[in-house]
PDB file of C-alpha atoms in Angstrom:
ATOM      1  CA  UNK A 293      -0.528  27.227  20.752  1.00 66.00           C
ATOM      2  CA  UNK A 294       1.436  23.991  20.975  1.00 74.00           C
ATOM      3  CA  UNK A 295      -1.069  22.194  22.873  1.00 83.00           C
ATOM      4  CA  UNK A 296      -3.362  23.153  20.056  1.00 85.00           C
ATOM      5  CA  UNK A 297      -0.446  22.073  17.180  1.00 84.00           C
ATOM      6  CA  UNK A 298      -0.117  18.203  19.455  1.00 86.00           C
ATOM      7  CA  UNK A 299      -3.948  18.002  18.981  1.00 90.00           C
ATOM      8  CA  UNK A 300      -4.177  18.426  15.710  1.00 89.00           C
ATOM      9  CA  UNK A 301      -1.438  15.919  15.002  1.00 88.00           C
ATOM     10  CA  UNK A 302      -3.075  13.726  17.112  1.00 89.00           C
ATOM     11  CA  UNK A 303      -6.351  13.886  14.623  1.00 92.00           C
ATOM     12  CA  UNK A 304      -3.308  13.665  11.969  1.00 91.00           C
ATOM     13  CA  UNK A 305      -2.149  10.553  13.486  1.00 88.00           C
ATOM     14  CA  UNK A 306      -5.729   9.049  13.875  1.00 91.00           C
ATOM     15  CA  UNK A 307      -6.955   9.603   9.959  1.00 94.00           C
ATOM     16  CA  UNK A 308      -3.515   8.008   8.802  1.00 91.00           C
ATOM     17  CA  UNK A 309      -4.329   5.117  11.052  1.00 90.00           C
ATOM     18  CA  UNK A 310      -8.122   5.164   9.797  1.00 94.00           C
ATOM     19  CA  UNK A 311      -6.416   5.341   5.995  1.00 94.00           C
ATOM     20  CA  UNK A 312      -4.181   2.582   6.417  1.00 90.00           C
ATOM     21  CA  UNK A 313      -6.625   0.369   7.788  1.00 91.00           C
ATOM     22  CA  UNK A 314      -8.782   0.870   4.485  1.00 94.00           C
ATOM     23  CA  UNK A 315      -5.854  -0.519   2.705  1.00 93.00           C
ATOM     24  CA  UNK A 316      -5.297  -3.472   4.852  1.00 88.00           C
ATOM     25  CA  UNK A 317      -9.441  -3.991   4.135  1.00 92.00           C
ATOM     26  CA  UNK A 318      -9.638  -3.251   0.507  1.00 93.00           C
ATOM     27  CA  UNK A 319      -6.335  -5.950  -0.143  1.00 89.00           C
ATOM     28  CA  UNK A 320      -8.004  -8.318   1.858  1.00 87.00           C
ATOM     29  CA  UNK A 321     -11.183  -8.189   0.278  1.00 89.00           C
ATOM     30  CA  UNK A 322      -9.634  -8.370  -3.722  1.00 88.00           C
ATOM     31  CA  UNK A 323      -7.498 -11.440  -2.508  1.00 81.00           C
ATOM     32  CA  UNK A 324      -9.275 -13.512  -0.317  1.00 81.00           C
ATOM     33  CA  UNK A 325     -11.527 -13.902  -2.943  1.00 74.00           C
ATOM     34  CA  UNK A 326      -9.122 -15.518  -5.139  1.00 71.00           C
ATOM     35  CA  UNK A 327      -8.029 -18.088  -1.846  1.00 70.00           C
ATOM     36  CA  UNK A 328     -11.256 -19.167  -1.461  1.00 70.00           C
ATOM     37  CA  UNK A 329     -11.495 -19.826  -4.961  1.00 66.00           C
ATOM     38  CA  UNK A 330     -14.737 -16.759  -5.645  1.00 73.00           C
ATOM     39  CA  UNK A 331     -14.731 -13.639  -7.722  1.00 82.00           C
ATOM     40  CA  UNK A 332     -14.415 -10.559  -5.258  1.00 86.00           C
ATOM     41  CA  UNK A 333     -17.121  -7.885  -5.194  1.00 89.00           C
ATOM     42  CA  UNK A 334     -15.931  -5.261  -7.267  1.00 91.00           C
ATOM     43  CA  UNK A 335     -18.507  -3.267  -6.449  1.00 93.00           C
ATOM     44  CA  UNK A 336     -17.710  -2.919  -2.290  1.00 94.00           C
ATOM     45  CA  UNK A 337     -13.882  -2.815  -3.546  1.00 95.00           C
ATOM     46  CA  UNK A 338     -14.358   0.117  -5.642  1.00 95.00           C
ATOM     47  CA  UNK A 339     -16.551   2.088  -2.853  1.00 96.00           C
ATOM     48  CA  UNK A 340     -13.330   1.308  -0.497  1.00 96.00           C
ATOM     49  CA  UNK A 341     -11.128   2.642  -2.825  1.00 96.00           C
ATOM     50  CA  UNK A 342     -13.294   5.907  -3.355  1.00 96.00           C
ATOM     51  CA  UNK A 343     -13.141   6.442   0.757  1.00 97.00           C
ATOM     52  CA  UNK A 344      -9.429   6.016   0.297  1.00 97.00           C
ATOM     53  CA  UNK A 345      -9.057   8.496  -2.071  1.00 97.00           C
ATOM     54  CA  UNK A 346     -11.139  10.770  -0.260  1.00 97.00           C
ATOM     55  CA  UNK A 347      -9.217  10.578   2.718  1.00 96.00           C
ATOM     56  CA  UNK A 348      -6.482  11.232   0.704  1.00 96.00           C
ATOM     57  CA  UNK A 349      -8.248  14.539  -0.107  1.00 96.00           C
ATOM     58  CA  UNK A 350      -9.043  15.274   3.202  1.00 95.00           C
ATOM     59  CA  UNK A 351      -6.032  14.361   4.674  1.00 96.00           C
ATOM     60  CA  UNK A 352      -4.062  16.712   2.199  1.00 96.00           C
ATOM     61  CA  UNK A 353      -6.046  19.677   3.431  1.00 95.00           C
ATOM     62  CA  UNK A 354      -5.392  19.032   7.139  1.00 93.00           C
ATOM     63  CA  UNK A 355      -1.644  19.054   6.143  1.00 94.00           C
ATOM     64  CA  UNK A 356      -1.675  22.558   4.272  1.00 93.00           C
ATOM     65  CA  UNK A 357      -3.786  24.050   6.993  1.00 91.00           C
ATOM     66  CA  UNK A 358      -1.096  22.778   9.420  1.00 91.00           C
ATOM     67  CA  UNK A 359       2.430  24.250   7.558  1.00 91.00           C
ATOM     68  CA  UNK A 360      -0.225  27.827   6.846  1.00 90.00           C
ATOM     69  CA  UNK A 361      -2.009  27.844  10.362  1.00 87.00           C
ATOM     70  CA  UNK A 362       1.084  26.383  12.418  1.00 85.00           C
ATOM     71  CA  UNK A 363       4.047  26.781  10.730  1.00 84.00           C
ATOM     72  CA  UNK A 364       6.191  24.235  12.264  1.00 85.00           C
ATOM     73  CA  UNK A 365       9.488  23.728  11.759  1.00 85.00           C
ATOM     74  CA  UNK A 366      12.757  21.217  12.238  1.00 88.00           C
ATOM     75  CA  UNK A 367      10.916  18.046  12.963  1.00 88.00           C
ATOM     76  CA  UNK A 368       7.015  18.554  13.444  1.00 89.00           C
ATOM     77  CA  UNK A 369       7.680  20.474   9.894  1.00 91.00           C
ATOM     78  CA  UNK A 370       9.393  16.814   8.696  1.00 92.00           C
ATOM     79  CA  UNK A 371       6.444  14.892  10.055  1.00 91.00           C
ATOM     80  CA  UNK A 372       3.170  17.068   8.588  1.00 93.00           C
ATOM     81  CA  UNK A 373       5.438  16.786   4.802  1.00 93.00           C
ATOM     82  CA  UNK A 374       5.860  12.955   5.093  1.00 93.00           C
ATOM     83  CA  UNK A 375       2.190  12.682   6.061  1.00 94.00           C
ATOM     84  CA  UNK A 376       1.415  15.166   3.148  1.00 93.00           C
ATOM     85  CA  UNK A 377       3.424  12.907   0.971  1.00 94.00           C
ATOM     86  CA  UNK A 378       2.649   9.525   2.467  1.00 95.00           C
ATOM     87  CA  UNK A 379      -1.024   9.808   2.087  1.00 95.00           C
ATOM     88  CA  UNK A 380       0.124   9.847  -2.319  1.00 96.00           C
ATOM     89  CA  UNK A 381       0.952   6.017  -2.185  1.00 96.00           C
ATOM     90  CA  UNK A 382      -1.829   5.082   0.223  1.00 96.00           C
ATOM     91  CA  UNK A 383      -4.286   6.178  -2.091  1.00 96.00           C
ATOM     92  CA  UNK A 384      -1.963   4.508  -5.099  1.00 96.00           C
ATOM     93  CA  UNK A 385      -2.235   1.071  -2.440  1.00 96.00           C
ATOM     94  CA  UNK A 386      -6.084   1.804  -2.944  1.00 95.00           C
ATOM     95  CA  UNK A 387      -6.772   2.341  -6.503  1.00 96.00           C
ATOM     96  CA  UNK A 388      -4.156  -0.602  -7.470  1.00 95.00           C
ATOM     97  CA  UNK A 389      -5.841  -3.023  -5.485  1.00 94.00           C
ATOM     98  CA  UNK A 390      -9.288  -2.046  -7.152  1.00 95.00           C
ATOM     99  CA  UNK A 391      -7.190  -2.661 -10.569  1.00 95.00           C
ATOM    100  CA  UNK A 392      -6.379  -6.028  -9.604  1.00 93.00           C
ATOM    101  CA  UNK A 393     -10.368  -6.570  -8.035  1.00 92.00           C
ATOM    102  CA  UNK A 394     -11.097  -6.373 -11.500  1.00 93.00           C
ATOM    103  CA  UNK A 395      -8.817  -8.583 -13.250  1.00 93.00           C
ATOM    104  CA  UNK A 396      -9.337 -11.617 -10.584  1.00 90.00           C
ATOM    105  CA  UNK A 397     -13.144 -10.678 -11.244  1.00 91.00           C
ATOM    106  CA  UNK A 398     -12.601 -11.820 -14.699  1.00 90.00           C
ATOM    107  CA  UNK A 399     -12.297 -15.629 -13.110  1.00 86.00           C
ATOM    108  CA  UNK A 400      -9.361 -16.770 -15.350  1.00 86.00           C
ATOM    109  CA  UNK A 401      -6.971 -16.955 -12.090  1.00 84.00           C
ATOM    110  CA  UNK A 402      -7.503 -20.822 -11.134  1.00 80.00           C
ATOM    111  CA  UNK A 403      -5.462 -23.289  -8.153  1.00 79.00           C
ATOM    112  CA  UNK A 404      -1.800 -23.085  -9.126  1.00 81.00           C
ATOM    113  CA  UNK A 405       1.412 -23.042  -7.822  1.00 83.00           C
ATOM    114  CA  UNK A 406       2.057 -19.855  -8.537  1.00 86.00           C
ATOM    115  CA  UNK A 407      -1.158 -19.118  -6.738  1.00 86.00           C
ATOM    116  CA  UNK A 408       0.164 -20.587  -2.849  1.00 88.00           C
ATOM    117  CA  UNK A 409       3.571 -17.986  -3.979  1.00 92.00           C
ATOM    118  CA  UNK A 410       1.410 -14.766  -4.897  1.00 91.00           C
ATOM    119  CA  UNK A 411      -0.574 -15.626  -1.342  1.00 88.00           C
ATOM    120  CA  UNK A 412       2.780 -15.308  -0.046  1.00 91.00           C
ATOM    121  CA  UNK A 413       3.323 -11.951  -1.574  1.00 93.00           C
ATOM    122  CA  UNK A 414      -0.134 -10.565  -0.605  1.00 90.00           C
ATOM    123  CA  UNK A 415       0.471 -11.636   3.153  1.00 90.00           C
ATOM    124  CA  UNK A 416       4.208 -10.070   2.988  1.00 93.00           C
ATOM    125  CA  UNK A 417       2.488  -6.589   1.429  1.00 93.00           C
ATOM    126  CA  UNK A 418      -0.774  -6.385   3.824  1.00 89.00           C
ATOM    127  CA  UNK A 419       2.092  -6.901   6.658  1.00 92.00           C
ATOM    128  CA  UNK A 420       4.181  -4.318   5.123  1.00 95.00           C
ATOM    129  CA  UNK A 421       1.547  -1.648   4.615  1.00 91.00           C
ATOM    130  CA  UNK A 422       0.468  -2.065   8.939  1.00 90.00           C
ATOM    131  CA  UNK A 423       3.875  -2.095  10.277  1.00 94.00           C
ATOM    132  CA  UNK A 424       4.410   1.123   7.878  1.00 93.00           C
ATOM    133  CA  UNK A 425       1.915   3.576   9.726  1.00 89.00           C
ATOM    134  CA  UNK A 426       2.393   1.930  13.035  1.00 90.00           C
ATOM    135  CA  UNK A 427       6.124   3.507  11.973  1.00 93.00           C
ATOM    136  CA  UNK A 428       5.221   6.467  11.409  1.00 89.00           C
ATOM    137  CA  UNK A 429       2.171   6.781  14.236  1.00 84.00           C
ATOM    138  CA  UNK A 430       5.393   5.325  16.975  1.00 90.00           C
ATOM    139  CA  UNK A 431       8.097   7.051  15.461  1.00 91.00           C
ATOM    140  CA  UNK A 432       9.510   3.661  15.531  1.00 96.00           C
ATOM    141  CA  UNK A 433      12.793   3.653  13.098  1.00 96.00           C
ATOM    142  CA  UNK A 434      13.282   0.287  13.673  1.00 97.00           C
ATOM    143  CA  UNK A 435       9.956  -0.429  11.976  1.00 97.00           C
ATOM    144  CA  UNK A 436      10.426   1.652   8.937  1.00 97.00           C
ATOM    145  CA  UNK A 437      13.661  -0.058   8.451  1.00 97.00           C
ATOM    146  CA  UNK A 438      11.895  -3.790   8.730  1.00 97.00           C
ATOM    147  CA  UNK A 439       9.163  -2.541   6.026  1.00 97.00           C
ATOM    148  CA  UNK A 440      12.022  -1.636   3.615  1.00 97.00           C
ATOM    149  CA  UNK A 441      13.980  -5.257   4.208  1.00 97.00           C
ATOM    150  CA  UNK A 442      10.892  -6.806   3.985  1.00 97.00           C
ATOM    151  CA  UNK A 443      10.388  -5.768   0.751  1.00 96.00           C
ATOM    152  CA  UNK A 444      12.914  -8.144  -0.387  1.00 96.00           C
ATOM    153  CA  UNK A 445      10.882 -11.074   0.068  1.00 95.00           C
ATOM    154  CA  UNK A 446       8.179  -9.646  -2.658  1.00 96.00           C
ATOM    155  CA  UNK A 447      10.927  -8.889  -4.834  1.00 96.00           C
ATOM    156  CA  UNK A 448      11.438 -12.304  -4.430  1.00 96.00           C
ATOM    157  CA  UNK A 449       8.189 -13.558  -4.729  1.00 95.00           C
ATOM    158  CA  UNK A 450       7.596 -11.759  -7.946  1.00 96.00           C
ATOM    159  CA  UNK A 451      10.467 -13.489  -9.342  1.00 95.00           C
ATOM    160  CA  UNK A 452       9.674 -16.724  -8.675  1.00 95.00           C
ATOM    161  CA  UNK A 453       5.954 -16.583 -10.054  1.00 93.00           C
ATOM    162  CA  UNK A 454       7.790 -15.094 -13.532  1.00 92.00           C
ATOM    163  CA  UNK A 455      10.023 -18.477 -13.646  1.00 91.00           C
ATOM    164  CA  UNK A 456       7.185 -20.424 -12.869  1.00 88.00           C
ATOM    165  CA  UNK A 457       4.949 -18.751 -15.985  1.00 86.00           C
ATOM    166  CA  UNK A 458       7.690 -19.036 -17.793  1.00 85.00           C
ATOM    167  CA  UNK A 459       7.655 -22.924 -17.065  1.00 82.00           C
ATOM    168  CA  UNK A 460       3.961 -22.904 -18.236  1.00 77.00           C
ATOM    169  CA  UNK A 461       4.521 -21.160 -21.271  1.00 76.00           C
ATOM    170  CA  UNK A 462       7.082 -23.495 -22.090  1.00 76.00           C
ATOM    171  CA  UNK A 463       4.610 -26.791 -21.466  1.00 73.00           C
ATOM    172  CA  UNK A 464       1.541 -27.305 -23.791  1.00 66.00           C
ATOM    173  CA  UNK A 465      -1.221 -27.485 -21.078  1.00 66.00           C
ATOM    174  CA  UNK A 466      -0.853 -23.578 -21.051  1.00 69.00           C
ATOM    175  CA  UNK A 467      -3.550 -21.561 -19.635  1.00 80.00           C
ATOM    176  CA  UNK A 468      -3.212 -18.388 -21.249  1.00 84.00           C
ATOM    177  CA  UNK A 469      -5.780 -16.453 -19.904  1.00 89.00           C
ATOM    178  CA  UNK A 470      -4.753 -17.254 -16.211  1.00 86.00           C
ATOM    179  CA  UNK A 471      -0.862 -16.829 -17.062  1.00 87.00           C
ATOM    180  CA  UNK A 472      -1.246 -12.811 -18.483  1.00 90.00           C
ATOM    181  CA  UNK A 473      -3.869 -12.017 -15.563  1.00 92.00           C
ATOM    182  CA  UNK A 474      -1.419 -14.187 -12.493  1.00 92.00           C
ATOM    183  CA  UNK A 475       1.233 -12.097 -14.174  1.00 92.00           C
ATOM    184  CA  UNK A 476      -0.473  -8.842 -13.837  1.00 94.00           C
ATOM    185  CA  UNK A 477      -1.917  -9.088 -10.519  1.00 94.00           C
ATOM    186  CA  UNK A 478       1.756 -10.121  -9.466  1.00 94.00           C
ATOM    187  CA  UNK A 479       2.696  -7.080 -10.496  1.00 95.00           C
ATOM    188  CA  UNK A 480       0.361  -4.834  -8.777  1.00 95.00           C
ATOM    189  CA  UNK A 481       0.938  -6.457  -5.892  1.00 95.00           C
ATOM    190  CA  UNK A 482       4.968  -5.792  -6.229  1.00 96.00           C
ATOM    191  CA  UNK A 483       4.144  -2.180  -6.525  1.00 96.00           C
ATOM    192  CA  UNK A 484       1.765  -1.959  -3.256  1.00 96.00           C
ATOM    193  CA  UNK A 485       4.793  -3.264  -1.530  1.00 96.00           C
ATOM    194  CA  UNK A 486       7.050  -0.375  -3.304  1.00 97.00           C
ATOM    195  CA  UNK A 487       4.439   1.899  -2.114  1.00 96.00           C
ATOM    196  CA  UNK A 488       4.885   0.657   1.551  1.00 96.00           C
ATOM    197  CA  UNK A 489       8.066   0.752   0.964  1.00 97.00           C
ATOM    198  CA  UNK A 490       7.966   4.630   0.080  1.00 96.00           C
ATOM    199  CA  UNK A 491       5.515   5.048   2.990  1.00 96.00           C
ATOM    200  CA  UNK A 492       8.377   3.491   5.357  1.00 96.00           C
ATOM    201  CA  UNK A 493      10.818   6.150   3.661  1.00 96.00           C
ATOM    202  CA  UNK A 494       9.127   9.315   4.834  1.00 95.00           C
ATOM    203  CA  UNK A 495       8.727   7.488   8.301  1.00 94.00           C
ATOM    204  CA  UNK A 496      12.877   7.766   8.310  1.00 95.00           C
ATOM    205  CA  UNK A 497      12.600  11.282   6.868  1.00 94.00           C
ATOM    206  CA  UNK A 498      10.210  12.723   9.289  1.00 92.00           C
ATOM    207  CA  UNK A 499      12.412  10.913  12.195  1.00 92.00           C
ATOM    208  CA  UNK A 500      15.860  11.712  10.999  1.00 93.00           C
ATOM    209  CA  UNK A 501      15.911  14.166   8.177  1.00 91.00           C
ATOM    210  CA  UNK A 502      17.357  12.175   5.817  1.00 88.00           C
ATOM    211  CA  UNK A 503      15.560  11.452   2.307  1.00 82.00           C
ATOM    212  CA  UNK A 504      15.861   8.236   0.265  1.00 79.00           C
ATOM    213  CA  UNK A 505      13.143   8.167  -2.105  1.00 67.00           C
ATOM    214  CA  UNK A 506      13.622   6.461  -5.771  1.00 64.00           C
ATOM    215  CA  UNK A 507      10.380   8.436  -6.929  1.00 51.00           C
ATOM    216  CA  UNK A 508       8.411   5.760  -9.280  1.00 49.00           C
ATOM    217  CA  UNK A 509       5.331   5.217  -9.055  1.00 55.00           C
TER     218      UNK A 509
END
């Protein structure tokens, strides 16, 4: 019977991996479009983000079949709940990045300073979102604990591109149009990195018990 439980967190283990590598893609694919100065297909983006949210789905079934089949308890009940719950801002990492595919698709987002800062934020969160289900696959506290300090720096990040659009809306060469959609996509991005961040929290959960999770989006 437990040989049979390890297995089948094994194939647990593997689909989180597999799901966590479709984020890295999908936020690769919406932003290196806007660093090499193109629109990004929306249309590959959006499939990516439906495979997402069915592994989401299918993920979510494995889970309950686990706690109903299995039963587990102490800690392997603590690591099929976090994956239960982590798969939630995966899928959120997913659909948000599809949200921002479309805005940069609208081509208003043009070479700016605030540009080279949200590349900075998009290399912090694709960094964030690995090292969170390598966590979680290696049990690896340390990790977790890296993902949530990390977080700081796109905190960061995010405030500096407000200053600097605050700069531009104070100066009469104003681009509007790139302004509201830099500011948008900013923010999307800040909230992948909360959801890695949440990801990193039910790493610590499933290894130590303890819960610390603000519960936005």
């Amino acid at each position: 019977m437990r040989a049979r439980f390890e297995k089948q967190l094994l194939t647990l283990h593997q689909e989180l991996i597999e799901m966590g590598s479709l984020c890295e893609e999908i936020i690769l694919k919406t932003f290196k479009a806007i660093e090499k100065e193109q629109l990004p297909n929306t249309k590959t983006i959006a499939t990516l983000s439906e495979e997402i949210e069915q592994m989401e789905q299918d993920i979510e079934s494995r889970c309950l079949k686990i706690l109903l089949r299995q039963q587990p308890v102490a800690k392997d009940l603590r690591t099929v709940s976090s994956a239960l719950k982590m798969v939630y801002d995966l899928k959120r990492i997913g659909t948000q990045a599809y949200e921002v595919s479309e805005i940069v698709a609208q081509g208003h987002i043009v070479k700016s300073k605030e540009l080279h800062v949200l590349q900075s934020m998009v290399d912090s969160v694709r960094e964030m979102v690995t090292m969170s289900i390598d966590a979680f696959v290696h049990e690896d506290e340390a990790l977790a604990l890296k993902v949530i300090a990390k977080d700081e720096e796109v905190d960061e990040n995010f405030d500096t591109i407000k200053v600097l659009l605050v700069e531009c809306f104070a100066s009469k060469s104003l681009d509007i149009e790139h302004a509201i959609d830099l500011l948008m996509v900013s923010k999307y991005i800040e909230r992948i990195g909360d959801h890695a961040v949440n990801i990193a929290k039910w790493v610590l959960y499933a290894i130590t018990g303890q819960l610390d999770i603000d519960g936005g989006e």
